[in-house]
Coordinates of C-alpha atoms and ligand atoms in Angstrom, one line a residue:
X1 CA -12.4 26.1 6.7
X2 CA -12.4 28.5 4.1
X3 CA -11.0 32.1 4.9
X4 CA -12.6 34.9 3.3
X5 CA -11.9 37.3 6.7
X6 CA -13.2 40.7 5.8
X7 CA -13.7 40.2 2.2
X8 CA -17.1 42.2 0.9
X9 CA -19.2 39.4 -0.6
X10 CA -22.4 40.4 -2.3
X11 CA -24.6 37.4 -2.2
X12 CA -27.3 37.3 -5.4
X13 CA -30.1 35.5 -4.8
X14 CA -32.3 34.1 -8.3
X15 CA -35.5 32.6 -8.0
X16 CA -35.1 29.0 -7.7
X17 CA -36.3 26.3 -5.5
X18 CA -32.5 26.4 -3.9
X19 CA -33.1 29.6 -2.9
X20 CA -33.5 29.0 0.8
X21 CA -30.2 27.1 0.7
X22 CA -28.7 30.7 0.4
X23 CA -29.9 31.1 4.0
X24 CA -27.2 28.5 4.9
X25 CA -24.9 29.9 2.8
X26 CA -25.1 33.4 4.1
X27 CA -24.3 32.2 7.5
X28 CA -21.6 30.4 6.4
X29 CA -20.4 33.1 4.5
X30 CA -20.4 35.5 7.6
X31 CA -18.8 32.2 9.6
X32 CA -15.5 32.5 7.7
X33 CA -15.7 36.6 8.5
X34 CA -16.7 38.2 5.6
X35 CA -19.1 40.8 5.4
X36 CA -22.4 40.0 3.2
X37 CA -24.9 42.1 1.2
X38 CA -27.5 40.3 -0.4
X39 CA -29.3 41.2 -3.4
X40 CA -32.4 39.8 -4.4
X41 CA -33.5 39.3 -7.8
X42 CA -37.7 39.7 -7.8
X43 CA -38.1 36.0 -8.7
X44 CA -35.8 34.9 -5.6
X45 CA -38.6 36.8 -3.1
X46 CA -41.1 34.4 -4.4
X47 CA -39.2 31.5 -2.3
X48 CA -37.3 33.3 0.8
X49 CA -38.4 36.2 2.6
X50 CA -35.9 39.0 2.5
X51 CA -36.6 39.5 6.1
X52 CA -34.6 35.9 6.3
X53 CA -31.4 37.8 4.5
X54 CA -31.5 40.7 6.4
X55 CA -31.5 38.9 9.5
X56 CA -28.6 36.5 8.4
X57 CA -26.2 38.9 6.7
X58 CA -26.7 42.0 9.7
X59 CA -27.6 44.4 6.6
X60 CA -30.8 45.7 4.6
X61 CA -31.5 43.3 2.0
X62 CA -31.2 45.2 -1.6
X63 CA -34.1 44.6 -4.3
X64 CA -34.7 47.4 -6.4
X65 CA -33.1 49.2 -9.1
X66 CA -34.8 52.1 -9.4
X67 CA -36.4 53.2 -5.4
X68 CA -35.0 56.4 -4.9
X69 CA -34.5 55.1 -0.4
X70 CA -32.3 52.4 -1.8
X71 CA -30.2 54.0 -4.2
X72 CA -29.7 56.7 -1.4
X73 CA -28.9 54.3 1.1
X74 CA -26.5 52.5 -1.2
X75 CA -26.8 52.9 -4.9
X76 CA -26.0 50.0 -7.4
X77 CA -22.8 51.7 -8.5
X78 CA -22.0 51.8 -4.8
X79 CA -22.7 48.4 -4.3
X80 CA -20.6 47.1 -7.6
X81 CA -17.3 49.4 -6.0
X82 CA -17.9 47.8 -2.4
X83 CA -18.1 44.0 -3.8
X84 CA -14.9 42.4 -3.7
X85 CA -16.6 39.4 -5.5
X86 CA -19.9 38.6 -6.5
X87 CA -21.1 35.4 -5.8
X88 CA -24.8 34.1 -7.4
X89 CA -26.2 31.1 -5.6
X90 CA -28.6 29.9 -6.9
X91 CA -27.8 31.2 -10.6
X92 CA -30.5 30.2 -12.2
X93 CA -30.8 29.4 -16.3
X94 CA -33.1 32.4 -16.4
X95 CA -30.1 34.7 -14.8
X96 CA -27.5 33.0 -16.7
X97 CA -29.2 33.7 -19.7
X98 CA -29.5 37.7 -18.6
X99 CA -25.7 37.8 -17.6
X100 CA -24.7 36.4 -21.1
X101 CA -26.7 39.4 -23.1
X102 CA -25.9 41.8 -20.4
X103 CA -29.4 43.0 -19.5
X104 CA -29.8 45.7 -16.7
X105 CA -33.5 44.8 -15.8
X106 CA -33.2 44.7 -12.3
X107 CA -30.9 45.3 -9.9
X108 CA -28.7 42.0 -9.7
X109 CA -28.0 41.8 -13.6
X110 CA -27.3 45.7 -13.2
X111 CA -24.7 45.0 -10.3
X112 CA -23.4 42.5 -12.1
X113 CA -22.5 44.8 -15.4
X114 CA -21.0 47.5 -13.4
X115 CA -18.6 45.4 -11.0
X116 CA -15.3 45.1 -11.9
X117 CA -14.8 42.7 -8.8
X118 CA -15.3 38.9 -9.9
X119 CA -18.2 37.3 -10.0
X120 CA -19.0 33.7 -9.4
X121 CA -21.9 31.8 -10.2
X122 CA -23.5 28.1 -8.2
X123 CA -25.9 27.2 -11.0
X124 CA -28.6 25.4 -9.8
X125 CA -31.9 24.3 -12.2
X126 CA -33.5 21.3 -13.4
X127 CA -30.7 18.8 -15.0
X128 CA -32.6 19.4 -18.7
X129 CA -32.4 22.9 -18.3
X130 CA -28.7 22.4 -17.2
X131 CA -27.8 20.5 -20.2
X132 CA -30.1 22.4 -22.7
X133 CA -27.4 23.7 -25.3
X134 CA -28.7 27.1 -24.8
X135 CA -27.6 27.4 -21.0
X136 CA -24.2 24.9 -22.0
X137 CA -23.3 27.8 -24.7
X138 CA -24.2 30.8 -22.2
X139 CA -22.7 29.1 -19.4
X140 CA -19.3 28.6 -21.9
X141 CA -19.8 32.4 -23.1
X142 CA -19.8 33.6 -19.9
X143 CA -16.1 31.5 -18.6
X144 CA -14.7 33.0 -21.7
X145 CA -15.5 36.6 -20.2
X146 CA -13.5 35.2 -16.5
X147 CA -17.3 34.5 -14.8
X148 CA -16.5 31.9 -12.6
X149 CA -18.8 28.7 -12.3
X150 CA -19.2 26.5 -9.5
X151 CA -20.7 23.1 -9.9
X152 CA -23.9 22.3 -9.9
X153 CA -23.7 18.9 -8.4
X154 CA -25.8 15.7 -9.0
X155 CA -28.0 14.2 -7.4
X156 CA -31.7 14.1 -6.6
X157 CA -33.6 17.2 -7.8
X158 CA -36.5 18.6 -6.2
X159 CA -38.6 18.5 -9.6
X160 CA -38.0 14.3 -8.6
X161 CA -35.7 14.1 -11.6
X162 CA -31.9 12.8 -11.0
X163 CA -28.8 14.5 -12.6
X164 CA -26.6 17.6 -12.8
X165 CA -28.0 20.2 -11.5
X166 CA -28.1 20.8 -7.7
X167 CA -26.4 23.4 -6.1
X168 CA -23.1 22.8 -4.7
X169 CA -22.8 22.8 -0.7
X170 CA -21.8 25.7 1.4
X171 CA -18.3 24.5 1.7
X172 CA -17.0 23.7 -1.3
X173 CA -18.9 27.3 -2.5
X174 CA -16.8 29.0 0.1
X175 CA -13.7 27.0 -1.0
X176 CA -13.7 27.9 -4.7
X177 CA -14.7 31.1 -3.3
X178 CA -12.1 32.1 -0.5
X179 CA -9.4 30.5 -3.9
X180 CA -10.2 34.3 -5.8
X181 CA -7.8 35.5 -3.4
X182 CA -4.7 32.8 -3.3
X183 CA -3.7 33.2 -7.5
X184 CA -0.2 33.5 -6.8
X185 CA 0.5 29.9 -5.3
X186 CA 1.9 28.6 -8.7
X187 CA 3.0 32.1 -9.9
X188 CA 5.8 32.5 -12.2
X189 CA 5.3 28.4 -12.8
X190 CA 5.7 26.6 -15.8
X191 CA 3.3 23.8 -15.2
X192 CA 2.5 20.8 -18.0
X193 CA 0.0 18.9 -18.3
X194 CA -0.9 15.8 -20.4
X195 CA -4.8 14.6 -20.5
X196 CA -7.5 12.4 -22.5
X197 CA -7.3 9.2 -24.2
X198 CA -4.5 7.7 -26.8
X199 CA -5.4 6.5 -29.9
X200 CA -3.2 3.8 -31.4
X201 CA -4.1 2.8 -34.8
X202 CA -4.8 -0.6 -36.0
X203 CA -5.4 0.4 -40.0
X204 CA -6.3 3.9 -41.4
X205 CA -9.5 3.2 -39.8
X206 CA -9.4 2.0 -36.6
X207 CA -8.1 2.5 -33.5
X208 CA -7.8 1.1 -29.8
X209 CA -9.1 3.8 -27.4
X210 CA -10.0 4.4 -24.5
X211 CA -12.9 5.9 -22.1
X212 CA -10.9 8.8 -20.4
X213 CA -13.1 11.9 -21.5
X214 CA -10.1 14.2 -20.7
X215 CA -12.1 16.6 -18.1
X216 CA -10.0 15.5 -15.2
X217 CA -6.6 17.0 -17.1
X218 CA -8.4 20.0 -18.5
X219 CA -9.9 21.1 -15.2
X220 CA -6.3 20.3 -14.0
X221 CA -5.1 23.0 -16.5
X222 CA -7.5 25.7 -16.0
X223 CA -7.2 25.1 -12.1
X224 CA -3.0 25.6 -12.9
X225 CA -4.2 28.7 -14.8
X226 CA -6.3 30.3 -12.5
X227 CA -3.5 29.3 -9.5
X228 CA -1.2 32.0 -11.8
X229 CA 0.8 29.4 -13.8
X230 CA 2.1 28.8 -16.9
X231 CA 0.3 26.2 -18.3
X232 CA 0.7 23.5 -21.6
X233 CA -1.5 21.2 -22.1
X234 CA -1.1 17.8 -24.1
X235 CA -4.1 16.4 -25.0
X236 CA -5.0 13.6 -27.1
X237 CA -8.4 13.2 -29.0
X238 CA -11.0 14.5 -26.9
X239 CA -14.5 16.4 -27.3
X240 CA -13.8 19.1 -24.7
X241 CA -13.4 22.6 -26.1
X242 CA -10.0 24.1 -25.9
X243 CA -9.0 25.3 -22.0
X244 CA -8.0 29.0 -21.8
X245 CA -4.2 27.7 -21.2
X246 CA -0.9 29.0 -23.0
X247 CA -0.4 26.5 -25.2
X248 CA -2.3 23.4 -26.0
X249 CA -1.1 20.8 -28.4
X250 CA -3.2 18.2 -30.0
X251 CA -1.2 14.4 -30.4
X252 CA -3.2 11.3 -31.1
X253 CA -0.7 8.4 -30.2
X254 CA 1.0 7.3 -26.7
X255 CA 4.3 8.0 -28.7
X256 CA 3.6 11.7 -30.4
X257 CA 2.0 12.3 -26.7
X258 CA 5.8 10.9 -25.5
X259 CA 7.4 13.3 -28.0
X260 CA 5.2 16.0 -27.0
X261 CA 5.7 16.0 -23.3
X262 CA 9.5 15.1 -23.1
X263 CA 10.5 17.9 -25.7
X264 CA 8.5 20.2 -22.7
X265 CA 9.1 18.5 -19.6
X266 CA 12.8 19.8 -19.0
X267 CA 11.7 23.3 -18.9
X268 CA 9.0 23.0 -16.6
X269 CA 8.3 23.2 -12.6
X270 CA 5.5 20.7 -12.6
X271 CA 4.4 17.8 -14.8
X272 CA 0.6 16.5 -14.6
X273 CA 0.4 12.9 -15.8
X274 CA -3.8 12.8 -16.1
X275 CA -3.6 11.6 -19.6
X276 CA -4.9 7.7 -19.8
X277 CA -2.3 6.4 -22.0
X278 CA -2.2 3.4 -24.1
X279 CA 0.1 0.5 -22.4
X280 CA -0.1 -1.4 -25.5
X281 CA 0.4 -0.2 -29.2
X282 CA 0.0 -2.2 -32.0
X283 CA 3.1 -3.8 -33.2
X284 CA 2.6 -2.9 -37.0
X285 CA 0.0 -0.6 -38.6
X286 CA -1.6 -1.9 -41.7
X287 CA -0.7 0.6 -44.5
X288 CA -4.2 -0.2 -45.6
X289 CA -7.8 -0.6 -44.3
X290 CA -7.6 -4.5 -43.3
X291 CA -10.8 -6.9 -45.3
X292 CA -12.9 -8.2 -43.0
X293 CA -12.1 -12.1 -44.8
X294 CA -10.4 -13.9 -42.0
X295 CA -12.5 -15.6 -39.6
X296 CA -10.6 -14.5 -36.6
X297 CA -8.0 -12.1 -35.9
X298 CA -5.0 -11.8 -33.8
X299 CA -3.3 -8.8 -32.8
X300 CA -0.2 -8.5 -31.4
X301 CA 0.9 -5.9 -29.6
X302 CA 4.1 -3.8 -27.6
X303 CA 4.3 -2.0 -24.7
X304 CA 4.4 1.7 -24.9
X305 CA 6.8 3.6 -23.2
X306 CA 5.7 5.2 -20.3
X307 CA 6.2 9.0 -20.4
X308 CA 5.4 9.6 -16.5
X309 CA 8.3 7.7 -15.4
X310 CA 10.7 8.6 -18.1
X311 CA 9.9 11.9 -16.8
X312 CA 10.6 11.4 -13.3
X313 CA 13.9 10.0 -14.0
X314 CA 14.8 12.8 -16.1
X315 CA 18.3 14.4 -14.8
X316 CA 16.6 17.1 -13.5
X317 CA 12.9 16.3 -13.7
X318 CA 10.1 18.5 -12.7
X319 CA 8.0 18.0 -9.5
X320 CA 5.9 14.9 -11.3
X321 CA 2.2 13.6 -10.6
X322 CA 0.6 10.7 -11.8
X323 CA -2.8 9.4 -11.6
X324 CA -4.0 5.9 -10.7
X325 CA -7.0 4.2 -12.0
X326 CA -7.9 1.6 -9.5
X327 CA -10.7 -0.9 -9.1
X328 CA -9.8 -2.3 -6.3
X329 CA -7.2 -2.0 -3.1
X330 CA -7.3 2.2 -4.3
X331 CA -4.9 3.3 -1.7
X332 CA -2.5 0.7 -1.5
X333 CA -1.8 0.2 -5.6
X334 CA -1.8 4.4 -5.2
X335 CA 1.3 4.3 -3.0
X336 CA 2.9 1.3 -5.1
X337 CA 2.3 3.2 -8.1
X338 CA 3.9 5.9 -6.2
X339 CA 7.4 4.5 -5.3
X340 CA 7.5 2.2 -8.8
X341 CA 7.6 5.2 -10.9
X342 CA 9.7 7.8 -8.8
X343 CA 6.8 9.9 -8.7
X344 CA 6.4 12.8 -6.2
X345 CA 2.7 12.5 -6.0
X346 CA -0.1 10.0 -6.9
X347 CA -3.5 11.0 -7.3
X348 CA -5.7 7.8 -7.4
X349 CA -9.4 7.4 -8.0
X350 CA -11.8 4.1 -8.2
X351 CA -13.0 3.3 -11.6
X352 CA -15.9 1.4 -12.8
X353 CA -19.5 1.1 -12.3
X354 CA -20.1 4.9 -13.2
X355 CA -17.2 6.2 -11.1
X356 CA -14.0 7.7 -12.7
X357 CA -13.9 7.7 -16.6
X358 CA -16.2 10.1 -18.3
X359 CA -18.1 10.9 -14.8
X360 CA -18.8 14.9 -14.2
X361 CA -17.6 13.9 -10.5
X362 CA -15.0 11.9 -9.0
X363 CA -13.3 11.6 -5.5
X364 CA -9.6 10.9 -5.1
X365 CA -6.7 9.6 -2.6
X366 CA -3.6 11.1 -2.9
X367 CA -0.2 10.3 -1.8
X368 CA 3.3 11.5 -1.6
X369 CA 6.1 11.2 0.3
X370 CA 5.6 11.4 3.6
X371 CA 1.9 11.8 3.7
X372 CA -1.6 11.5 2.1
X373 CA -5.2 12.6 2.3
X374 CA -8.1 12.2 0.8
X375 CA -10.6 14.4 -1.7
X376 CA -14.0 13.5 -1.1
X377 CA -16.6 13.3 -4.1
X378 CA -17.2 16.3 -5.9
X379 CA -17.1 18.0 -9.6
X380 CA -13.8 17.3 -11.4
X381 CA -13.7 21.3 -11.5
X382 CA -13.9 21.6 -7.8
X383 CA -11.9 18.7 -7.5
X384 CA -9.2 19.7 -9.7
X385 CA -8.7 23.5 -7.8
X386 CA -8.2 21.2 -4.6
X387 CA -5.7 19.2 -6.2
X388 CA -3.8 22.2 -7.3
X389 CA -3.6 23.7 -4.2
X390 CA -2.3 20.4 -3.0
X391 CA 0.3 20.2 -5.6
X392 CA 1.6 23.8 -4.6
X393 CA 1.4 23.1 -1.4
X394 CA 4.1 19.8 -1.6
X395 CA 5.8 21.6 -4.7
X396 CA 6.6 24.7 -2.3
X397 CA 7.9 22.4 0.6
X398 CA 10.1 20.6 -1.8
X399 CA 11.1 23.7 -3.0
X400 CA 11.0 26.8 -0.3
X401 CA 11.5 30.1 -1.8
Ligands
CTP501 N1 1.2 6.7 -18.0 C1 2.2 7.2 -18.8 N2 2.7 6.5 -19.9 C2 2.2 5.3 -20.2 C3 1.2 4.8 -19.3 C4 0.7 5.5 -18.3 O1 2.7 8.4 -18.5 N3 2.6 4.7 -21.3 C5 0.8 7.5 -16.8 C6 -0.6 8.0 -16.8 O2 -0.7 9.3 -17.4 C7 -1.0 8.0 -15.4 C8 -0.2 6.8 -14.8 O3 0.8 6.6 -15.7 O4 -0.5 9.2 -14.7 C9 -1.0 5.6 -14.7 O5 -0.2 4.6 -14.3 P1 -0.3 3.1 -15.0 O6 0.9 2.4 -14.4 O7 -0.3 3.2 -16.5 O8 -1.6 2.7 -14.5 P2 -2.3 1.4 -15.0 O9 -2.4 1.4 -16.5 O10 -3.5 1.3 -14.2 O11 -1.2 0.3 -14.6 P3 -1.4 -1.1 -13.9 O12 -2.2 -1.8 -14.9 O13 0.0 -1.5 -13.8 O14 -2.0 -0.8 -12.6

């Protein structure tokens, strides 16, 4: 369970139907030991009682700005200096929104503009809302400024619809949340990371692909990030924008991704194999775009090389992960995949029939030597910081200080 033992948490409450799961949250929040003030935004009253905060969180309840009592009792500046983090849950698109222009029309937003503590935002709305470009490029503005965002989840809505947009559980809130204070687990760590899809070209015009969306190995990199590392990031063609990461190179092919990583994988701590690389390359490119006049057409092509394990048999090779794409016997191929390639860790996940590629969640079983565990389904984001902390974890008993 998540520790978060004496941390000052203010709790914002925004008026959506998830409100009430804030009730849970705030006594899981005091569970793990931390102390809780909740703030209600006016909307959020229409849905919970503050009554029902007060008496969860052992304090007042704070709703207004501008009441002379409250600001006495414990002003908004006040408030913003005790927060060690601010966490809003339910966020909803109307708040996000606020946040983004950096309104002070009630308390919350207010709060919000004149903490210097973090602040971390559970979304939680109607999936069209959620995917309405407006929220997407607030939401985006907002990571770009450090707000942290959690989720939401899919699933079942309560407007009857299905899709992203639920907010996360309790537990992997408190999680991500109790995560604001371990940064330093890959400090002073040079950690690459290779992600997306290959592209290995047939003619000038076409290509053999794949269906690897790349947000498994970016959330991987901003997860490194946020743990304190050092982070590269190879990516191959992919319609993610660009991770807030060191360095990030673009490559198209399994062999410029090949060149890429080996030139890096000598100076750094940890390699990240999440990139879905081509096995097979065509064996000749046509100089020109090939006429469609033959009535069939036979390609022939060569194995790539594979960069993961000419990494881990590098003279001195980094800590090295790979991923396994299964779609069947998961745990089993995982640990084969494992000792084939020298690898000091396998994270595997089931593919197919809407699981794995391109999915917003994903669950995983991961192995190394000498033991194994298993991530349960959740965002790749969420997913990803678990991971990490996994990978310090092994990386620092491999290597004590
Ligand atoms: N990988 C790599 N270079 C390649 C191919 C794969 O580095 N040329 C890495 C991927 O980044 C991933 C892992 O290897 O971390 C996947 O293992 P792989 O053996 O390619 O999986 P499959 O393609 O599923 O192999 P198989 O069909 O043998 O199960």
């Amino acid at each position: 369970m998540a520790n978060l033992a004496d941390k000052h948490i203010v709790l914002g409450v925004t008026g959506g139907i998830a409100a009430y799961k804030a009730a849970e949250l705030t006594r899981a929040l005091r569970r793990s030991g931390a102390q809780v003030r909740v703030v209600m935004t006016r909307a959020a009253t229409a849905f919970v009682t503050p009554l029902t905060f007060q008496a969860l969180s052992g304090n007042p309840v704070h709703l207004e700005l501008l009441d002379p009592a409250e600001e006495q009792a414990m002003g908004h500046i006040d408030l913003a200096r005790w927060a060690d983090a601010i966490l809003v849950a339910p966020a909803t698109a109307d708040f996000i929104a606020r946040l983004r222009i950096g309104l002070a029309d009630e308390l919350l937003p207010a709060l919000c503009l004149a903490a210097t503590a973090p602040i971390v935002l559970a979304p939680a709305m109607n999936r069209a809302m959620w995917e309405n470009r407006a929220t997407q490029a607030n939401v985006r503005a907002l990571e770009r400024r450090g707000v942290r965002i959690l989720g939401p989840a899919e699933g079942e809505q309560a407007c009857g619809e299905s899709g992203p947009g639920r907010l996360l559980e309790p537990a992997a809130i408190l999680a991500a949340l109790a995560q604001l204070w371990e940064p330093g687990r890959l400090a002073g760590l040079s950690v690459l990371i290779s992600a997306g899809p290959t592209r290995e070209a047939i003619d000038p015009v076409r290509y053999i692909g794949n269906r690897s969306s790349g947000k498994m190995g970016y959330a991987l990199a901003e997860a490194a990030k946020a743990a304190g590392a050092q982070v590269s990031l190879v990516s191959g063609p992919v319609a993610l924008p660009p991770p807030a990461v060191d360095e990030v190179v673009r490559v198209e092919s399994a062999a410029d991704m090949y060149r890429a990583v080996l030139e890096r994988a000598e100076r750094c701590a940890i390699y990240i194999g999440a990139a879905a690389v081509a096995d097979y390359t065509p064996t000749a490119t046509a100089p020109r775009k090939v006429k469609k006049t033959a009535a069939q057409w036979t390609l022939t092509l060569t194995r790539t090389q594979d960069i993961l394990s000419a990494v881990a048999a590098l003279p001195n090779p980094p800590f090295t992960v790979g991923f396994a794409a299964e779609t069947e016997q998961v745990e089993e191929y995982a640990r084969q995949k494992r000792l084939a390639k020298g690898l000091d860790l396998v994270a595997a996940n089931r593919v197919g029939a809407g699981q794995g590629f391109d999915a917003d969640d994903n669950a995983l079983f991961v192995c190394w030597s000498g033991g194994e565990t298993s991530l349960p389904l959740a965002p790749k984001k969420i997913l990803a910081a678990q991971l990490i902390a996994l990978i310090a974890e092994r990386y620092h008993g491999q290597n004590p200080a």
